[in-house]
Coordinates of C-alpha atoms in Angstrom, one line a residue:
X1 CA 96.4 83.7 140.7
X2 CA 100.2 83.8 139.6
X3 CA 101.6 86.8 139.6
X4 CA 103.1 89.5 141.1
X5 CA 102.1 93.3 142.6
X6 CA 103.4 96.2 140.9
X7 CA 103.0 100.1 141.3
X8 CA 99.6 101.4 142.4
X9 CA 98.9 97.9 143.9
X10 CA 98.0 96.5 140.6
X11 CA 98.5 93.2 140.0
X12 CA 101.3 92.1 137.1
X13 CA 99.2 89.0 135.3
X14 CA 101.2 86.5 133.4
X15 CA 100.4 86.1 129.6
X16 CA 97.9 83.4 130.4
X17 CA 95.8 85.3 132.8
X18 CA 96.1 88.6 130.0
X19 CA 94.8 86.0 127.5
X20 CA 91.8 84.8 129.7
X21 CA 90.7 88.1 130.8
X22 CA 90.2 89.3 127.0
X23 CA 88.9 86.0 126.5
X24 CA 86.4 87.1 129.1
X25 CA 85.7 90.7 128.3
X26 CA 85.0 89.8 124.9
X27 CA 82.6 87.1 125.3
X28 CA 80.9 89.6 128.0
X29 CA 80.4 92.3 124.5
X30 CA 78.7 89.3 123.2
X31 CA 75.7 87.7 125.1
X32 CA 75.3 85.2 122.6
X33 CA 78.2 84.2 123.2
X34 CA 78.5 84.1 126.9
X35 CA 77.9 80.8 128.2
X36 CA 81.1 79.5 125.6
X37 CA 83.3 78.0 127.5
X38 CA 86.9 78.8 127.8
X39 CA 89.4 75.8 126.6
X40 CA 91.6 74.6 128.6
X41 CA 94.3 74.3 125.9
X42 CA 96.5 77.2 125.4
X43 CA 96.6 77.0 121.3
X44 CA 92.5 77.0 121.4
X45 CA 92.3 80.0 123.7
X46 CA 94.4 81.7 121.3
X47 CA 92.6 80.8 118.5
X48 CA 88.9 81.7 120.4
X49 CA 90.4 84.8 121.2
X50 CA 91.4 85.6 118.0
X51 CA 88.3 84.7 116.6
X52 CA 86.4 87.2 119.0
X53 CA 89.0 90.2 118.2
X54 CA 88.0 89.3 114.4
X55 CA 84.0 88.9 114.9
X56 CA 84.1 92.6 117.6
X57 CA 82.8 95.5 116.1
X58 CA 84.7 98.9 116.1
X59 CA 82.7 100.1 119.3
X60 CA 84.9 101.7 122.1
X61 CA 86.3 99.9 124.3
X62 CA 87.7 100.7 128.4
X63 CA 91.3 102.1 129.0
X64 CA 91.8 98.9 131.0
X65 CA 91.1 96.4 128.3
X66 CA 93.6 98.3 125.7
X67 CA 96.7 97.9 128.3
X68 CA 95.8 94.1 129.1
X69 CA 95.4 93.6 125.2
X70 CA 98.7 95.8 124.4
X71 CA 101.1 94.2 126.3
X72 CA 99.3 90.3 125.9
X73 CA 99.7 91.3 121.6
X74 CA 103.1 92.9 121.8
X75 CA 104.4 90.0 123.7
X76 CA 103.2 87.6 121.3
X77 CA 105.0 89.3 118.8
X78 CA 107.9 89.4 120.8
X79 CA 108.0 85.7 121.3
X80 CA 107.9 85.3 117.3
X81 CA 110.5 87.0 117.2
X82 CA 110.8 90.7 115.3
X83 CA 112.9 91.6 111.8
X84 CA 113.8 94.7 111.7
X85 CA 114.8 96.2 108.2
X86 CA 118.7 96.8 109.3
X87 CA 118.7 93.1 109.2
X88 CA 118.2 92.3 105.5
X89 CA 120.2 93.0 102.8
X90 CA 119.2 94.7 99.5
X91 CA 118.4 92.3 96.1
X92 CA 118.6 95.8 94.0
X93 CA 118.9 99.1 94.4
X94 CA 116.9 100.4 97.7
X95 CA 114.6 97.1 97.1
X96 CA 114.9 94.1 99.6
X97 CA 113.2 90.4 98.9
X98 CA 112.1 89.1 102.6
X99 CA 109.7 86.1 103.4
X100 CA 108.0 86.0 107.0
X101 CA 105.3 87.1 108.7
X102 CA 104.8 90.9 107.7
X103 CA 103.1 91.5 111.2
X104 CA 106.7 90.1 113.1
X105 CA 108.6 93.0 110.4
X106 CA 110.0 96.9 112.4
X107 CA 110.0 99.1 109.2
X108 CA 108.4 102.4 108.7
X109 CA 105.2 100.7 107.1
X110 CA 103.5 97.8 105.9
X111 CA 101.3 97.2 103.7
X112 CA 97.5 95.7 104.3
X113 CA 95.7 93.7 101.1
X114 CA 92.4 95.3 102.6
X115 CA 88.7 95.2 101.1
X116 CA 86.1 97.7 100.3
X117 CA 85.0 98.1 103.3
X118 CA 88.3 98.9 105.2
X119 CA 87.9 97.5 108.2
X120 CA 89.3 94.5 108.6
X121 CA 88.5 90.4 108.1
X122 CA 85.3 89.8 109.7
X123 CA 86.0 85.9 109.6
X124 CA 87.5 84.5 112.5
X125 CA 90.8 82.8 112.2
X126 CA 90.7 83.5 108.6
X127 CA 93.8 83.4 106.3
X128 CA 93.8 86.3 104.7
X129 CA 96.8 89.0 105.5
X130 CA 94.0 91.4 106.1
X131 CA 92.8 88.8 109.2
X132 CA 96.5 89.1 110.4
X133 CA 97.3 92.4 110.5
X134 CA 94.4 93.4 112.3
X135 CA 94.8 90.4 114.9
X136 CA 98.2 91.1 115.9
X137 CA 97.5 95.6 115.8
X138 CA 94.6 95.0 117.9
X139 CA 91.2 96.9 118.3
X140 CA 92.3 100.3 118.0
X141 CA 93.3 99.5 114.3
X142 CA 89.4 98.7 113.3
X143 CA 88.4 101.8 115.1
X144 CA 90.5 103.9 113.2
X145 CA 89.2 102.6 110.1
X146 CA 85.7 102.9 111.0
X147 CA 86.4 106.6 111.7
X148 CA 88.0 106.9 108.4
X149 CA 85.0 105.4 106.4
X150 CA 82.4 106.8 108.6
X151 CA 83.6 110.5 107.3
X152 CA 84.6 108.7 103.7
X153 CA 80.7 107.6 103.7
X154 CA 81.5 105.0 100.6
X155 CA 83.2 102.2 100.3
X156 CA 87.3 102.4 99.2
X157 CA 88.3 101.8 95.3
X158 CA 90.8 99.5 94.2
X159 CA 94.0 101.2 93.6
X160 CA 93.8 103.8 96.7
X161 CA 95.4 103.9 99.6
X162 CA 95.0 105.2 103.3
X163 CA 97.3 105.1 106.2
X164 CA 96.6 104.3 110.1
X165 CA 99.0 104.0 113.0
X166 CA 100.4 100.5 113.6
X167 CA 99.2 99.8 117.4
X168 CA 100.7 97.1 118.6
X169 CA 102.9 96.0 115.3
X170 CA 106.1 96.7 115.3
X171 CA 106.4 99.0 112.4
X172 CA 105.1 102.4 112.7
X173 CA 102.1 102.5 110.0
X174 CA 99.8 100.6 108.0
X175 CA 98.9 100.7 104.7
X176 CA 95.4 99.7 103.5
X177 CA 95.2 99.0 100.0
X178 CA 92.2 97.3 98.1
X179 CA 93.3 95.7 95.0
X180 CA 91.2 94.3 92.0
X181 CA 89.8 91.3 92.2
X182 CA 90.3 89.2 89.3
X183 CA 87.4 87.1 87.6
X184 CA 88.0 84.9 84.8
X185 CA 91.1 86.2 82.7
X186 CA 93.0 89.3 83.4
X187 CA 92.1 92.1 82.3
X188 CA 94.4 95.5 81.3
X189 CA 91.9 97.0 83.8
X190 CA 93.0 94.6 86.2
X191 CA 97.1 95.0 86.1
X192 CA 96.5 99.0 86.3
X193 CA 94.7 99.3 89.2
X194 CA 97.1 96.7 91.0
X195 CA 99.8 99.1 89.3
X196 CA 97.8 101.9 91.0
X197 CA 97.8 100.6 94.5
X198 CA 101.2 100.2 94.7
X199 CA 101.9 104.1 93.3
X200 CA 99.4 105.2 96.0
X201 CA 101.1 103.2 99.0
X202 CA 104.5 105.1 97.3
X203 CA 102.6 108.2 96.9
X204 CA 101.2 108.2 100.4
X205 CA 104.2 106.7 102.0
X206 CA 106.6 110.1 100.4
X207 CA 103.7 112.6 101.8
X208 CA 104.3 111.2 105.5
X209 CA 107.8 110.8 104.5
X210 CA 108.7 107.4 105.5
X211 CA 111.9 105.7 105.1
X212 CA 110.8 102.3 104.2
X213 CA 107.2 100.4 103.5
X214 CA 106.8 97.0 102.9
X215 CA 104.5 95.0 100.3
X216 CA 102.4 92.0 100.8
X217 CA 101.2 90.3 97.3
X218 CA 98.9 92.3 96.7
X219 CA 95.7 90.8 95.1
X220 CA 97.0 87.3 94.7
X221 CA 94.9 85.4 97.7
X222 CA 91.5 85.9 97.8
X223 CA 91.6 88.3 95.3
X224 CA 93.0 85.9 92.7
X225 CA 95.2 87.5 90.9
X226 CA 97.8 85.3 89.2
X227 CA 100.9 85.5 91.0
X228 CA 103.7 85.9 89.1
X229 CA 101.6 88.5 86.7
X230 CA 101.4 90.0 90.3
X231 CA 104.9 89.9 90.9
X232 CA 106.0 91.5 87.5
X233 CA 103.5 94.3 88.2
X234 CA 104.9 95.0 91.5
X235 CA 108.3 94.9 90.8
X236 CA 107.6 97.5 87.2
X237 CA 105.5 99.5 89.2
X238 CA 108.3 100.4 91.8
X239 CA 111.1 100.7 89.5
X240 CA 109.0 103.2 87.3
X241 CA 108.3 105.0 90.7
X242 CA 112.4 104.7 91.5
X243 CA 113.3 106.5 88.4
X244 CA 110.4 109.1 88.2
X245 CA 111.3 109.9 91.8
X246 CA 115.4 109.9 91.7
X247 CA 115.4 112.1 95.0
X248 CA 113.4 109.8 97.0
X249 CA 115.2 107.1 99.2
X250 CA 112.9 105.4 100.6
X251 CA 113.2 101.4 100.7
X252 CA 110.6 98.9 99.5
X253 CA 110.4 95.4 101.1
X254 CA 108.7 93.3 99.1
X255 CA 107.1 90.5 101.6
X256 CA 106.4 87.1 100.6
X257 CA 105.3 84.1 102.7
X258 CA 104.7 81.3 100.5
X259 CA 107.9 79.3 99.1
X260 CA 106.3 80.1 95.5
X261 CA 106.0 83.4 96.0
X262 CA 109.8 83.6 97.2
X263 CA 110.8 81.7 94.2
X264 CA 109.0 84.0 91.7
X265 CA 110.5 87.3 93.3
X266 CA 113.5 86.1 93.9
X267 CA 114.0 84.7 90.0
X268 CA 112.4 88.2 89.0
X269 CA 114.5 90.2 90.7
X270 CA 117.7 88.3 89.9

């Protein structure tokens, strides 16, 4: 084993041997799963071990298997390469346009497009924003939600919003929102409660008195709600905030990752 020893005669493991022994300990939660066998190639051992972190239940986990997991998932983010919010510039006042990968963002918060049940993206690999946030916080993130909807007892409504620590992201919270999910035309119903989650990420966000929270698009993947009606929403919702709250100076990031949804922001925003 590569390697080297440090204090307490542990032994330092390289990113590979972090990745394998999750790989390991996971599979071992999962006796149907056991007898997989781990790839050989490094891109499918990321992509089996994401897949278990997505399939694992929010059941508690050793002290042992957190460290190994933080430092394998805050090094992967490290290698991505991190934005922090001192690094963009403002598109209006207090509002800042960015496209990347929200979980590679340091701000005070970010946003989750969550569903009813609050705990993450059960499908493995899957490309929802939800599957993303919670792959790259880590376990801990599920089992704070699970404690938050085991004393909730029912599953979230569109247009709420709760708040968990970040883990092993680099900003400091996360936002879970569940927006409405559109089906057919949209519906007046439909625009206020994707008003609504945005004024409960602001709301929530100025009760723990951050500085800065930033938006995914909301509602538009899975959810199907038409982008650029999306994008107007958004952008009304947090100027209506802006000027109903003329104290407040926190900063809103609005995150896009798809070239569209850069176009339509940035065109909307001027």
């Amino acid at each position: 084993m590569e390697g080297s020893l440090i204090g307490g005669g542990k032994f330092e493991m390289t990113q590979a041997e972090k990745r394998i022994y999750l790989i390991k300990a996971l599979l071992g939660e999962q006796p149907q799963y056991a007898d997989i066998p781990i790839p050989a190639n490094e891109g499918e051992q990321k992509k089996l071990l994401r897949s278990l972190f997505n399939i694992r239940m929010p059941n508690p986990v050793s002290g042992e298997f957190l460290q190994i997991q933080d430092q394998y998932l805050q090094e992967e983010t490290a290698q991505k390469g991190i934005t922090d919010i001192t690094d963009l510039q403002p598109v209006r006042n207090r509002i800042y346009l960015w496209q990347g990968d929200i979980t590679t963002l340091r701000c005070d918060a970010i946003v989750n497009a969550a569903n009813g049940a609050l705990l993450g993206c059960f499908i493995p690999c899957h490309g929802c924003i939800d599957n993303a946030i919670h792959s790259a916080a880590g376990v801990q993130l599920r089992l704070e939600c699970a404690r938050i909807m085991d004393g909730q007892k029912t599953e979230e409504p569109a247009g709420k919003a709760k708040i968990t620590k970040a883990y092993n992201l680099p900003c400091r919270y996360v936002l879970h929102t569940v927006g409405p999910i559109v089906r057919g035309k949209v519906t007046r119903r439909d625009c206020d409660l994707l008003a609504d989650c945005y004024r409960s990420c602001l709301e929530l966000g100025a009760a723990h008195q951050l500085k800065s929270i930033a938006f995914c698009c909301i509602s538009t993947g899975e959810f199907h709600f038409p982008n650029e009606k999306a994008a107007e929403t958004a952008i009304r919702t947090i100027e209506d905030w802006q000027k109903k709250n003329p104290h407040s100076t926190m900063e809103v990031i609005f995150n896009v990752f798809k070239d569209s949804d850069y176009e339509i922001y940035q065109r909307l925003l001027g």
